[in-house]
Coordinates of C-alpha atoms in Angstrom, one line a residue:
Chain A
M45 CA -22.9 40.4 53.2
N46 CA -19.5 41.2 54.7
L47 CA -17.9 38.5 52.7
Q48 CA -19.4 39.9 49.5
L49 CA -18.1 43.4 50.5
V50 CA -14.6 42.0 51.0
I51 CA -14.6 40.1 47.7
R52 CA -15.9 43.2 45.9
S53 CA -13.3 45.5 47.5
R54 CA -10.5 43.0 46.7
L55 CA -11.8 42.8 43.1
F56 CA -11.9 46.5 42.9
V57 CA -8.4 46.9 44.3
G58 CA -7.1 44.2 41.9
L59 CA -8.8 45.8 39.0
A60 CA -7.4 49.2 39.9
Q61 CA -3.9 47.7 40.0
V62 CA -4.4 46.1 36.6
C63 CA -5.6 49.4 35.2
F64 CA -2.7 51.3 36.7
F65 CA -0.3 48.8 35.3
L66 CA -1.9 49.1 31.8
F67 CA -1.7 52.9 32.2
L68 CA 2.0 52.7 32.9
L69 CA 2.5 50.2 30.0
V70 CA 0.6 52.3 27.6
N71 CA 1.6 55.8 28.6
L72 CA 5.1 55.1 29.9
G73 CA 5.7 52.4 27.3
P74 CA 9.3 53.1 26.5
L75 CA 10.3 52.9 30.0
A76 CA 12.0 50.0 31.5
F77 CA 10.6 48.5 34.7
A78 CA 13.1 45.7 35.3
Q79 CA 13.8 45.4 39.0
D80 CA 16.8 43.2 38.7
E81 CA 19.1 45.5 36.9
P82 CA 20.7 48.5 38.5
V83 CA 18.8 51.6 37.7
P84 CA 21.6 53.7 36.2
T85 CA 22.0 51.3 33.3
Q86 CA 18.3 51.6 32.4
L87 CA 18.7 54.9 30.6
V88 CA 16.2 54.7 27.8
D89 CA 14.2 57.0 25.7
S90 CA 11.8 58.7 28.0
T91 CA 9.7 60.8 25.7
P92 CA 6.5 60.2 27.6
L93 CA 8.0 61.3 30.9
N94 CA 9.0 64.8 31.6
P95 CA 12.8 65.1 31.9
P96 CA 14.6 67.8 33.8
T97 CA 15.0 71.0 31.7
N98 CA 17.1 74.1 31.6
I99 CA 20.4 72.2 32.4
E100 CA 22.9 74.9 33.5
V101 CA 26.5 74.0 34.1
A102 CA 29.1 76.4 35.4
D103 CA 32.5 76.4 37.1
T104 CA 31.8 76.6 40.9
P105 CA 32.6 80.2 41.9
N106 CA 34.9 81.2 44.7
D107 CA 36.7 77.9 45.0
A108 CA 40.2 76.4 44.4
G109 CA 39.0 74.6 41.2
G110 CA 38.1 70.9 40.7
S111 CA 34.4 71.6 41.0
I112 CA 31.4 72.2 38.6
T113 CA 27.9 73.2 39.6
I114 CA 25.0 71.7 37.8
R115 CA 21.5 73.2 38.1
W116 CA 18.2 72.1 36.5
T117 CA 14.5 72.7 36.5
E118 CA 12.5 70.0 38.1
P119 CA 9.9 68.3 35.8
I120 CA 6.3 67.9 36.7
P121 CA 5.7 64.2 37.4
P122 CA 2.8 62.5 35.5
E123 CA -0.2 61.5 37.5
G124 CA 0.4 58.4 39.5
T125 CA 4.2 58.8 39.6
A126 CA 6.5 60.6 41.9
I127 CA 10.1 61.9 41.6
K128 CA 12.4 59.9 43.7
G129 CA 15.6 61.7 42.9
Y130 CA 18.1 62.5 40.2
Y131 CA 21.2 61.0 38.7
I132 CA 23.9 63.3 37.4
L133 CA 25.7 61.9 34.4
R134 CA 29.0 63.2 33.1
A135 CA 31.1 62.6 30.0
E136 CA 34.5 63.9 29.2
A137 CA 34.8 65.9 26.0
V138 CA 36.8 64.1 23.3
G139 CA 37.4 66.8 20.7
N140 CA 34.0 68.3 20.0
E141 CA 32.2 65.1 20.8
Q142 CA 31.2 63.7 24.2
G143 CA 32.5 60.4 25.5
Q144 CA 30.5 57.9 27.5
F145 CA 28.2 59.2 30.2
D146 CA 28.6 57.8 33.7
V147 CA 26.7 58.5 36.8
V148 CA 28.8 60.9 39.0
G149 CA 26.3 62.0 41.6
E150 CA 22.8 61.5 43.0
T151 CA 20.4 63.7 44.8
S152 CA 17.1 63.3 46.5
T153 CA 13.8 64.7 45.3
G154 CA 13.3 68.5 45.8
S155 CA 16.9 69.1 44.7
S156 CA 17.7 71.1 41.7
E157 CA 21.5 71.6 42.1
L158 CA 24.5 69.4 42.6
L159 CA 28.1 70.2 43.0
D160 CA 30.4 67.8 41.1
G161 CA 33.6 68.1 43.1
N162 CA 35.5 65.4 41.3
V163 CA 36.7 67.0 38.1
V164 CA 40.0 67.9 36.6
D165 CA 40.6 71.6 35.8
T166 CA 42.3 70.9 32.5
L167 CA 39.5 68.8 31.0
N168 CA 36.1 69.7 29.5
Y169 CA 32.9 67.9 30.4
Y170 CA 29.3 67.5 29.3
Y171 CA 26.5 66.8 31.7
R172 CA 23.0 65.2 31.6
V173 CA 20.5 64.9 34.5
A174 CA 18.2 61.9 34.8
V175 CA 15.2 62.1 36.9
I176 CA 14.1 58.9 38.7
Y177 CA 10.3 58.3 38.6
S178 CA 8.7 55.8 40.8
A179 CA 5.2 54.4 40.8
T180 CA 3.4 51.5 42.6
G181 CA 2.9 48.6 40.2
V182 CA 0.9 45.5 40.5
N183 CA 1.2 43.5 43.8
G184 CA 2.2 46.8 45.4
L185 CA 5.8 46.6 44.1
E186 CA 7.5 49.8 43.4
V187 CA 8.7 50.4 39.9
E188 CA 11.2 52.9 38.7
A189 CA 12.0 54.6 35.5
L190 CA 14.3 57.3 34.3
A191 CA 13.9 60.2 32.0
E192 CA 17.1 61.9 30.8
S193 CA 17.6 65.5 30.0
G194 CA 19.4 66.8 26.9
I195 CA 23.1 67.3 27.0
S196 CA 24.5 70.4 28.6
R197 CA 27.0 72.8 27.1
M198 CA 30.6 72.0 27.4
V199 CA 32.1 73.2 30.7
S200 CA 35.4 73.1 32.6
S201 CA 36.4 74.1 36.1
S202 CA 39.1 76.5 37.2
A203 CA 40.5 78.0 40.4
Q204 CA 39.6 81.6 41.4
W205 CA 42.1 84.0 43.0
F206 CA 39.5 85.5 45.3
D207 CA 36.7 84.0 47.4
W208 CA 34.4 87.0 47.3
R209 CA 32.3 85.5 50.2
R210 CA 35.1 86.2 52.5
I211 CA 35.5 89.8 51.4
N212 CA 34.7 91.0 55.0
V213 CA 37.8 89.1 56.3
F214 CA 39.9 90.8 53.5
V215 CA 38.7 94.2 54.4
G216 CA 39.1 93.6 58.1
V217 CA 42.7 92.4 57.7
I218 CA 43.6 95.3 55.5
F219 CA 42.2 97.8 58.1
L220 CA 44.0 96.0 60.9
C221 CA 47.3 95.9 58.9
G222 CA 46.8 99.6 58.1
F223 CA 46.4 100.5 61.8
I224 CA 49.5 98.5 62.7
L225 CA 51.6 100.1 59.9
Y226 CA 50.4 103.5 60.9
Y227 CA 51.4 103.1 64.6
I228 CA 54.7 101.5 63.6
S229 CA 55.5 104.6 61.6
R230 CA 54.5 106.7 64.5
A231 CA 56.7 104.7 66.9
K232 CA 59.6 105.0 64.5
A233 CA 59.1 108.7 64.2
G234 CA 59.8 108.8 68.0
K235 CA 56.2 109.3 69.2
K236 CA 55.7 107.9 72.7
L237 CA 53.2 105.0 72.7
F238 CA 51.7 104.2 76.0
I239 CA 51.2 100.6 77.1
R240 CA 49.8 99.8 80.5
K241 CA 51.7 97.7 83.1
I242 CA 51.4 93.9 82.7
A243 CA 52.0 92.5 86.2
G244 CA 53.6 89.2 85.1
L245 CA 56.1 91.0 83.0
E246 CA 57.0 93.5 85.7
A247 CA 58.1 90.5 87.7
V248 CA 60.6 89.2 85.1
D249 CA 63.5 91.3 86.4
E250 CA 62.5 90.4 89.9
A251 CA 62.4 86.7 89.1
V252 CA 65.8 86.8 87.4
G253 CA 67.2 88.9 90.3
R254 CA 66.0 86.3 92.8
A255 CA 67.8 83.5 90.9
T256 CA 71.0 85.6 90.9
E257 CA 70.8 86.3 94.6
M258 CA 70.2 82.6 95.3
G259 CA 72.9 81.5 92.9
K260 CA 70.5 79.1 91.2
K261 CA 69.4 78.4 87.7
I262 CA 66.6 79.8 85.7
Y263 CA 64.5 77.4 83.6
F264 CA 62.6 78.5 80.6
I265 CA 60.1 76.1 79.2
P266 CA 58.8 77.2 75.7
G267 CA 55.9 74.7 75.6
T268 CA 55.4 71.5 73.8
Q269 CA 54.5 72.7 70.4
D270 CA 56.6 73.5 67.3
M271 CA 57.5 76.7 65.6
D272 CA 54.3 76.6 63.5
N273 CA 52.4 77.7 66.7
V274 CA 52.2 81.4 67.3
Q275 CA 52.3 80.8 71.0
T276 CA 55.7 79.2 70.7
I277 CA 56.9 82.1 68.6
A278 CA 55.7 84.5 71.3
G279 CA 57.3 82.4 73.9
V280 CA 60.7 82.4 72.3
T281 CA 60.5 86.1 71.8
I282 CA 60.1 86.5 75.5
L283 CA 63.0 84.1 75.9
G284 CA 65.2 86.7 74.2
R285 CA 64.4 89.3 76.9
V286 CA 64.9 86.8 79.7
A287 CA 68.2 85.7 78.3
E288 CA 69.4 89.3 78.1
V289 CA 68.6 89.9 81.7
A290 CA 70.1 86.5 82.8
A291 CA 73.2 87.3 80.8
T292 CA 73.5 90.7 82.4
Y293 CA 73.1 89.3 85.9
D294 CA 75.4 86.3 85.0
T295 CA 72.7 83.9 86.0
Y296 CA 72.6 80.5 84.3
L297 CA 69.6 80.0 82.0
E298 CA 68.6 76.5 80.9
V299 CA 66.1 75.9 78.2
P300 CA 64.9 72.3 77.7
V301 CA 62.9 72.0 74.4
S302 CA 60.8 69.3 72.9
R303 CA 61.0 70.2 69.1
S304 CA 64.0 70.3 66.8
L305 CA 62.9 73.6 65.2
V306 CA 62.4 75.2 68.6
L307 CA 65.8 74.0 69.6
V308 CA 67.4 75.7 66.7
T309 CA 65.4 78.9 67.1
A310 CA 65.8 79.1 70.9
K311 CA 69.6 78.6 70.5
E312 CA 69.8 81.4 68.0
I313 CA 67.8 83.7 70.2
V314 CA 69.7 83.0 73.5
K315 CA 73.0 83.3 71.7
E316 CA 72.0 86.6 70.2
A317 CA 70.8 87.9 73.6
Y318 CA 74.1 87.1 75.2
S319 CA 76.0 88.8 72.4
K320 CA 73.7 91.9 72.6
V321 CA 74.6 92.5 76.3
G322 CA 78.3 91.9 75.6
R323 CA 78.5 88.4 77.1
P324 CA 78.9 86.1 74.2
D325 CA 81.5 84.1 76.2
A326 CA 78.9 83.3 78.8
F327 CA 76.8 81.4 76.3
H328 CA 77.0 77.6 76.3
E329 CA 75.6 75.5 73.4
D330 CA 74.1 73.0 75.9
Q331 CA 72.2 75.7 77.7
V332 CA 69.4 75.1 75.1
H333 CA 69.0 71.3 74.8
Y334 CA 66.5 68.8 73.4
L335 CA 64.7 66.3 75.6
T336 CA 62.0 64.4 73.6
D337 CA 59.1 65.1 71.3
D338 CA 56.8 63.1 73.5
Q339 CA 54.5 65.3 75.6
F340 CA 54.7 63.3 78.8
G341 CA 58.2 62.2 78.4
Y342 CA 59.1 65.9 78.1
A343 CA 57.1 66.6 81.3
A344 CA 58.8 63.6 83.2
G345 CA 62.2 64.8 82.1
I346 CA 61.6 68.4 83.2
D347 CA 60.1 67.3 86.6
G348 CA 63.2 65.2 87.3
M349 CA 65.5 68.2 86.4
V350 CA 63.4 70.6 88.5
V351 CA 63.4 68.5 91.7
R352 CA 67.1 67.7 91.4
E353 CA 68.5 71.1 90.4
K354 CA 65.9 73.2 92.3
P355 CA 65.9 76.3 90.0
A356 CA 65.0 79.6 91.6
T357 CA 62.9 80.7 88.7
I358 CA 60.8 78.9 86.1
F359 CA 59.2 80.5 83.0
F360 CA 56.5 78.6 81.1
M361 CA 55.8 80.6 78.0
G362 CA 54.2 79.0 75.0
A363 CA 51.6 76.4 74.1
F364 CA 50.9 73.7 76.7
Y365 CA 48.5 70.9 77.0
A366 CA 47.9 68.3 79.8
E367 CA 51.5 68.6 81.1
S368 CA 50.8 72.1 82.3
L369 CA 49.7 71.3 85.8
I370 CA 52.4 68.5 86.2
L371 CA 55.1 71.0 85.4
A372 CA 53.7 73.9 87.3
E373 CA 52.9 71.9 90.4
T374 CA 56.4 70.4 90.5
G375 CA 57.9 73.9 90.3
N376 CA 55.6 75.1 93.0
S377 CA 56.6 72.2 95.3
I378 CA 60.3 73.2 95.3
G379 CA 59.4 76.9 96.0
A380 CA 60.5 78.3 92.6
I381 CA 59.1 81.6 91.5
Q382 CA 57.0 80.8 88.5
I383 CA 55.8 83.0 85.6
A384 CA 53.6 81.4 83.1
G385 CA 52.1 82.6 79.8
T386 CA 49.9 80.7 77.4
A387 CA 46.8 81.2 75.2
M388 CA 45.5 77.7 75.8
P389 CA 42.1 78.3 77.5
S390 CA 42.0 74.8 79.0
Q391 CA 45.5 75.1 80.6
L392 CA 45.3 78.7 81.9
P393 CA 43.4 77.7 85.1
F394 CA 46.2 75.4 86.1
F395 CA 48.9 78.1 85.6
V396 CA 46.7 80.6 87.5
A397 CA 46.4 78.1 90.4
A398 CA 50.1 77.0 90.6
C399 CA 52.2 80.0 89.3
D400 CA 53.0 83.3 90.9
Y401 CA 52.2 85.3 87.8
T402 CA 50.3 84.3 84.7
L403 CA 50.1 86.0 81.3
I404 CA 46.6 85.3 80.1
G405 CA 45.9 84.9 76.4
E406 CA 46.9 88.0 74.6
E407 CA 49.1 89.2 77.3
L408 CA 51.5 86.6 76.1
F409 CA 51.6 88.2 72.7
A410 CA 51.7 91.7 74.1
A411 CA 54.6 90.7 76.3
S412 CA 57.3 90.8 73.7
A413 CA 56.3 94.4 72.7
Y414 CA 56.1 95.4 76.4
L415 CA 59.6 94.0 77.2
A416 CA 61.5 94.9 74.0
R417 CA 59.9 98.4 73.5
E418 CA 60.9 98.2 69.9
P419 CA 58.9 100.4 67.5
K420 CA 57.7 97.5 65.3
L421 CA 56.3 95.6 68.3
L422 CA 54.9 98.6 70.0
G423 CA 53.3 99.8 66.8
S424 CA 51.7 96.4 66.2
L425 CA 50.3 96.3 69.7
K426 CA 48.8 99.7 69.4
G427 CA 47.3 98.8 66.0
Q428 CA 45.7 95.8 67.5
D429 CA 44.3 97.9 70.3
V430 CA 42.6 100.1 67.7
G431 CA 41.1 96.9 66.2
K432 CA 39.8 96.0 69.7
A433 CA 38.3 99.5 70.1
I434 CA 36.4 98.9 66.8
I435 CA 35.2 95.5 68.0
L436 CA 33.9 97.0 71.3
F437 CA 32.1 99.7 69.4
S438 CA 30.7 97.2 66.9
I439 CA 29.4 95.0 69.8
V440 CA 27.6 97.9 71.3
I441 CA 26.1 99.1 68.0
G442 CA 25.3 95.6 66.9
V443 CA 23.5 94.6 70.1
L444 CA 21.4 97.7 70.0
L445 CA 20.5 97.2 66.3
E446 CA 19.6 93.6 66.9
T447 CA 17.8 94.1 70.1
F448 CA 15.4 96.7 68.5
G449 CA 15.2 94.6 65.4
V450 CA 16.6 97.3 63.1
W451 CA 19.2 95.2 61.2
R452 CA 21.1 92.0 61.6
F453 CA 24.4 93.7 62.1
S454 CA 26.1 90.4 63.1
S455 CA 25.9 89.2 59.4
L456 CA 28.8 91.6 58.7
F457 CA 31.0 89.3 60.7
G458 CA 29.8 86.0 59.2
V459 CA 32.6 83.9 57.7
L460 CA 31.9 81.1 55.3
D461 CA 34.1 78.0 55.4
Chain B
M169 CA 56.1 37.2 76.8
E170 CA 52.7 38.9 77.6
H171 CA 53.4 38.5 81.3
V172 CA 56.8 40.0 81.0
A173 CA 55.3 43.1 79.2
L174 CA 52.7 43.3 81.9
W175 CA 55.2 43.3 84.7
V176 CA 57.4 45.8 82.9
A177 CA 54.5 48.1 82.4
A178 CA 53.5 47.8 86.1
F179 CA 57.1 48.4 87.2
L180 CA 57.3 51.6 85.1
T181 CA 53.9 52.8 86.2
L182 CA 54.7 52.4 89.8
G183 CA 58.1 54.0 89.2
I184 CA 56.6 57.2 87.7
I185 CA 53.9 57.3 90.5
S186 CA 56.6 57.0 93.1
F187 CA 57.5 60.6 92.2
L188 CA 54.5 61.6 94.4
Y189 CA 56.5 60.6 97.4
K190 CA 59.8 62.2 96.3
D191 CA 62.6 62.0 93.7
N192 CA 64.1 58.5 94.0
P193 CA 66.4 56.1 91.9
W194 CA 63.3 54.2 90.8
Y195 CA 61.7 57.3 89.3
K196 CA 65.1 58.3 87.8
L197 CA 65.4 55.0 86.0
C198 CA 61.8 55.2 84.7
E199 CA 62.2 58.8 83.7
A200 CA 65.4 58.0 81.8
I201 CA 63.7 55.1 80.0
F202 CA 60.7 57.2 79.2
V203 CA 62.7 60.1 77.8
G204 CA 65.2 58.0 76.0
I205 CA 62.7 55.6 74.4
S206 CA 60.2 58.4 73.4
A207 CA 63.0 60.5 71.9
G208 CA 64.2 57.5 69.8
Y209 CA 60.6 56.5 69.0
W210 CA 59.7 60.0 67.7
F211 CA 62.9 60.1 65.6
I212 CA 61.9 56.9 63.9
V213 CA 58.3 58.0 63.5
L214 CA 59.3 61.4 62.0
F215 CA 61.9 59.8 59.7
W216 CA 59.4 57.2 58.2
D217 CA 56.5 59.6 58.1
N218 CA 58.2 62.7 56.7
I219 CA 61.5 61.8 55.0
V220 CA 60.3 58.5 53.6
G221 CA 56.5 58.7 53.6
K222 CA 56.1 62.2 52.4
F223 CA 59.3 63.3 50.7
W224 CA 60.7 60.1 49.1
V225 CA 57.4 58.5 48.1
G226 CA 56.1 61.9 46.9
V227 CA 59.1 62.7 44.7
F228 CA 59.8 59.2 43.6
P229 CA 56.4 57.4 43.7
P230 CA 56.3 53.6 43.5
K231 CA 56.0 52.2 40.0
E232 CA 53.3 50.0 38.7
L233 CA 52.3 48.3 35.4
N234 CA 49.8 50.0 33.3
D235 CA 47.2 48.4 30.9
V236 CA 49.9 47.9 28.1
G237 CA 52.4 46.4 30.5
E238 CA 54.6 49.5 30.9
L239 CA 56.1 50.4 34.2
V240 CA 54.8 53.9 35.2
N241 CA 54.5 56.0 38.3
S242 CA 51.5 55.1 40.4
V243 CA 50.9 58.8 41.2
E244 CA 52.3 62.0 39.7
P245 CA 55.5 63.0 41.4
D246 CA 55.2 66.2 43.6
Y247 CA 58.4 68.1 42.9
W248 CA 57.4 70.9 45.2
L249 CA 58.5 68.7 48.1
I250 CA 62.1 69.2 47.0
V251 CA 61.8 72.8 48.2
G252 CA 61.0 71.6 51.6
A253 CA 63.8 69.1 51.5
V254 CA 66.3 71.9 50.5
L255 CA 65.1 74.0 53.3
G256 CA 65.6 71.0 55.7
V257 CA 69.2 70.6 54.4
L258 CA 69.8 74.3 54.8
M259 CA 68.8 73.9 58.5
L260 CA 71.6 71.4 58.9
M261 CA 74.2 74.1 57.8
R262 CA 74.4 75.2 61.4
L263 CA 76.6 72.2 61.9
I264 CA 79.2 73.9 59.8
P265 CA 80.3 77.0 61.7
N266 CA 81.4 79.0 58.7
I267 CA 78.1 78.9 56.9
G268 CA 75.9 78.3 60.0
W269 CA 74.0 81.6 59.2
I270 CA 72.3 79.9 56.3
S271 CA 70.2 77.9 58.8
R272 CA 68.4 81.1 59.6
W273 CA 66.7 81.2 56.1
P274 CA 64.5 78.1 56.6
L275 CA 63.7 79.4 60.1
A276 CA 62.7 82.8 58.7
F277 CA 60.6 81.0 56.0
I278 CA 58.8 78.8 58.6
I279 CA 58.1 81.6 61.0
G280 CA 57.1 84.1 58.3
C281 CA 54.8 81.6 56.6
T282 CA 53.2 80.5 59.9
S283 CA 52.5 84.1 61.0
G284 CA 51.0 84.9 57.6
L285 CA 48.8 81.8 57.5
Y286 CA 47.6 82.1 61.0
L287 CA 46.8 85.8 60.7
I288 CA 43.9 84.9 58.4
N289 CA 42.8 81.9 60.4
Y290 CA 42.8 83.6 63.7
F291 CA 41.2 86.7 62.3
S292 CA 38.3 84.6 61.0
S293 CA 37.8 82.3 63.9
N294 CA 39.0 84.3 66.9
M295 CA 37.8 87.6 65.8
M296 CA 35.0 87.6 63.2
R297 CA 33.1 84.6 64.5
Q298 CA 33.5 85.7 68.1
V299 CA 32.1 89.1 67.3
Q300 CA 29.3 87.5 65.3
G301 CA 28.5 85.2 68.2
T302 CA 28.4 88.1 70.7
I303 CA 26.1 90.4 68.8
M304 CA 22.7 89.1 70.0
P305 CA 19.4 90.7 71.1
L306 CA 19.2 91.4 74.8
L307 CA 15.4 91.8 74.9
G308 CA 12.6 89.6 73.5
M309 CA 10.6 92.4 72.0
N310 CA 11.4 91.4 68.3
Y311 CA 12.4 87.7 69.0
E312 CA 11.0 84.7 70.7
L313 CA 13.4 84.7 73.6
S314 CA 12.8 83.0 77.0
T315 CA 13.9 84.7 80.2
Y316 CA 16.8 82.2 80.4
D317 CA 17.8 83.2 76.8
I318 CA 17.8 86.9 77.7
I319 CA 19.8 86.3 80.9
G320 CA 22.3 84.2 78.9
N321 CA 22.6 86.7 76.2
I322 CA 23.2 89.5 78.7
I323 CA 25.9 87.5 80.4
I324 CA 27.6 86.7 77.1
V325 CA 27.6 90.3 75.9
I326 CA 28.8 91.9 79.1
G327 CA 31.3 89.1 79.7
T328 CA 32.8 89.5 76.2
F329 CA 32.7 93.2 76.3
T330 CA 34.4 93.6 79.6
G331 CA 36.8 90.7 79.0
L332 CA 37.9 92.6 75.9
I333 CA 38.5 95.7 77.9
Y334 CA 40.8 93.8 80.2
F335 CA 43.0 93.0 77.1
Y336 CA 43.1 96.6 76.0
F337 CA 46.7 97.7 76.6
S338 CA 46.7 101.3 75.5
K339 CA 44.8 102.7 78.6
E340 CA 45.5 102.4 82.2
H341 CA 42.9 100.4 84.1
K342 CA 41.5 103.3 86.2
G343 CA 38.1 104.8 86.7
W344 CA 35.1 103.2 84.9
F345 CA 37.5 101.6 82.5
G346 CA 39.3 99.9 85.4
R347 CA 36.0 98.8 86.9
A348 CA 34.9 97.3 83.5
A349 CA 38.3 95.5 83.2
K350 CA 37.8 94.1 86.7
V351 CA 34.4 92.7 85.7
G352 CA 36.2 91.2 82.7
I353 CA 38.9 89.5 84.7
W354 CA 36.2 88.1 87.1
T355 CA 34.3 86.8 84.2
I356 CA 37.6 85.1 82.9
M357 CA 38.4 83.8 86.4
I358 CA 34.9 82.2 86.8
T359 CA 35.4 80.6 83.4
F360 CA 38.8 79.3 84.5
G361 CA 37.1 77.9 87.6
A362 CA 34.6 76.0 85.6
S363 CA 37.3 74.8 83.2
F364 CA 39.5 73.8 86.1
G365 CA 36.8 71.5 87.6
Y366 CA 35.9 70.1 84.2
T367 CA 39.6 69.3 83.3
V368 CA 40.4 67.8 86.8
M369 CA 37.4 65.4 86.2
S370 CA 38.9 64.4 82.9
R371 CA 42.3 63.9 84.5
M372 CA 40.7 61.6 87.0
S373 CA 39.8 59.3 84.2
L374 CA 43.5 59.0 83.3
L375 CA 44.3 58.1 86.9
I376 CA 41.4 55.6 86.9
G377 CA 42.9 54.0 83.8
R378 CA 46.3 53.4 85.5
V379 CA 44.7 52.1 88.7
D380 CA 42.5 49.9 86.6
F381 CA 45.6 48.6 84.9
L382 CA 47.4 48.0 88.2
F383 CA 44.6 46.3 90.0
G384 CA 42.9 44.7 87.1
D385 CA 45.3 43.7 84.3
W386 CA 48.3 43.3 86.6
L387 CA 47.1 42.0 90.0
G388 CA 43.8 40.7 88.7
L389 CA 41.9 42.0 91.7
I390 CA 39.3 43.8 89.5
N391 CA 37.3 41.7 87.0

């Protein structure tokens, strides 16, 4: 009995497979089922299968060019078949005709959009979308067939001036710059702008004075990064003020650097500072000198100089990495008064631990305004403070709105890459 | 030859480590070798990467034969690189005292461009995204938040808010404002403490690497 059932069921399954094969052969006749050849080359007339429709092609918006977006409507697969994915075919326009279509992209089932990011802005293109159908054939083997859409309209890509998805950044920057310009104009008009005391900066004069009293050098280390780092720029700005005080007190200032551009900039700044206080003769070209670009070579060189020359004061102002503790601890071991400033979050703990004063993060950038008291710098600092006040207010409002489920206020600050 | 390199590496490693005792001639020798060789090494690297690899190859790309046997550029020349080269040459003008002021132009260009570019980058990443990440619900009435989520959110919001108050320079840190700033600096210091411990642990791995080299590769005491 069982044997008969098994035979009957196997016969039934075999018959069903033959029927399904015949169904495919009759209904999907024009399709190719060859398994050996690569699928993209089997593009054949696919009238019985539903191809993708409504092929829409357009230049991808808000980009720098070189990209076209293709959208289509997914077809309804015939019974017994499933959509496995899609091939995107592209042909360059030759006059008003299209050239040969080649596969330029592939998506999985459920997709109805693809971004072709490999196009040239000056050329025109045509697109077709081929759907990949699959079905289970005889012996359980999967068979595939393609059905191609019609040819799209001609399209080309281009670059856009504005990325409208980032309009919030644009508006924010405009407001921030507006505040800064407003406060700069106020500062220039002679209005007194208040800035609170920054402990590390109050100590600059004291530190230079100490070196003068001890008759020892001052070292200024502007970090290990180049002039394309804002922290280095902030560091060398503070260097100007330190050089002025050092020149006034006739204390020798030494600035070992690790980048050629920093060397040039630091030399200019120190030279100018010495001239500003009427001591151009006290400036020596080799006060600012190059060591090496290598991070730890630079640290080893400074360590050696520090333990041999025992400067009274060391400034670390700029961007630092793993060399921060090596430098600060060496300075600490010889008893130098050390003032550090960096915006590197991972290195700040080491400076806090090993230095007498540390300018944390934005204090480094505020330092130049605080020290110089120039209208432009003071105005920019006040403008930034207005920006911070708006952020504080936004956080309070946003947290309340989100907590009570009124509105996703945080979406205003979303930035797309 | 490999053995010689191993001994030289061990000699230099121990020389640098000897600085932990005090400054000594061995350290001085190693330091001079390190600084000198690294300076020379970076000069060569920057020359071949930038002047040859980027500028020369970019402006005068290598030729290749096309389908019809003509000698053509392998890639399109990028003549914009000449602007960078000119700025680089202007930088060298400082070697001639009479026209040394010209070297300030490329410097102004670099600093100006850097500031402008980073203004947008920092505004997006350090301001917009940070604010977006801070604005979060403090109660679970409209969201599926666990107690831990709520506590975490409260810490983030208060920590960021008070931390920002600490960096507000237009008002003296007095009264409630000063107390809020104090909470902010405590938050920052606790973060630094955690960061300190984490970084020290990663530095230990560097030490372990050198100890492994000395006792393993050099002395063969560790398999």
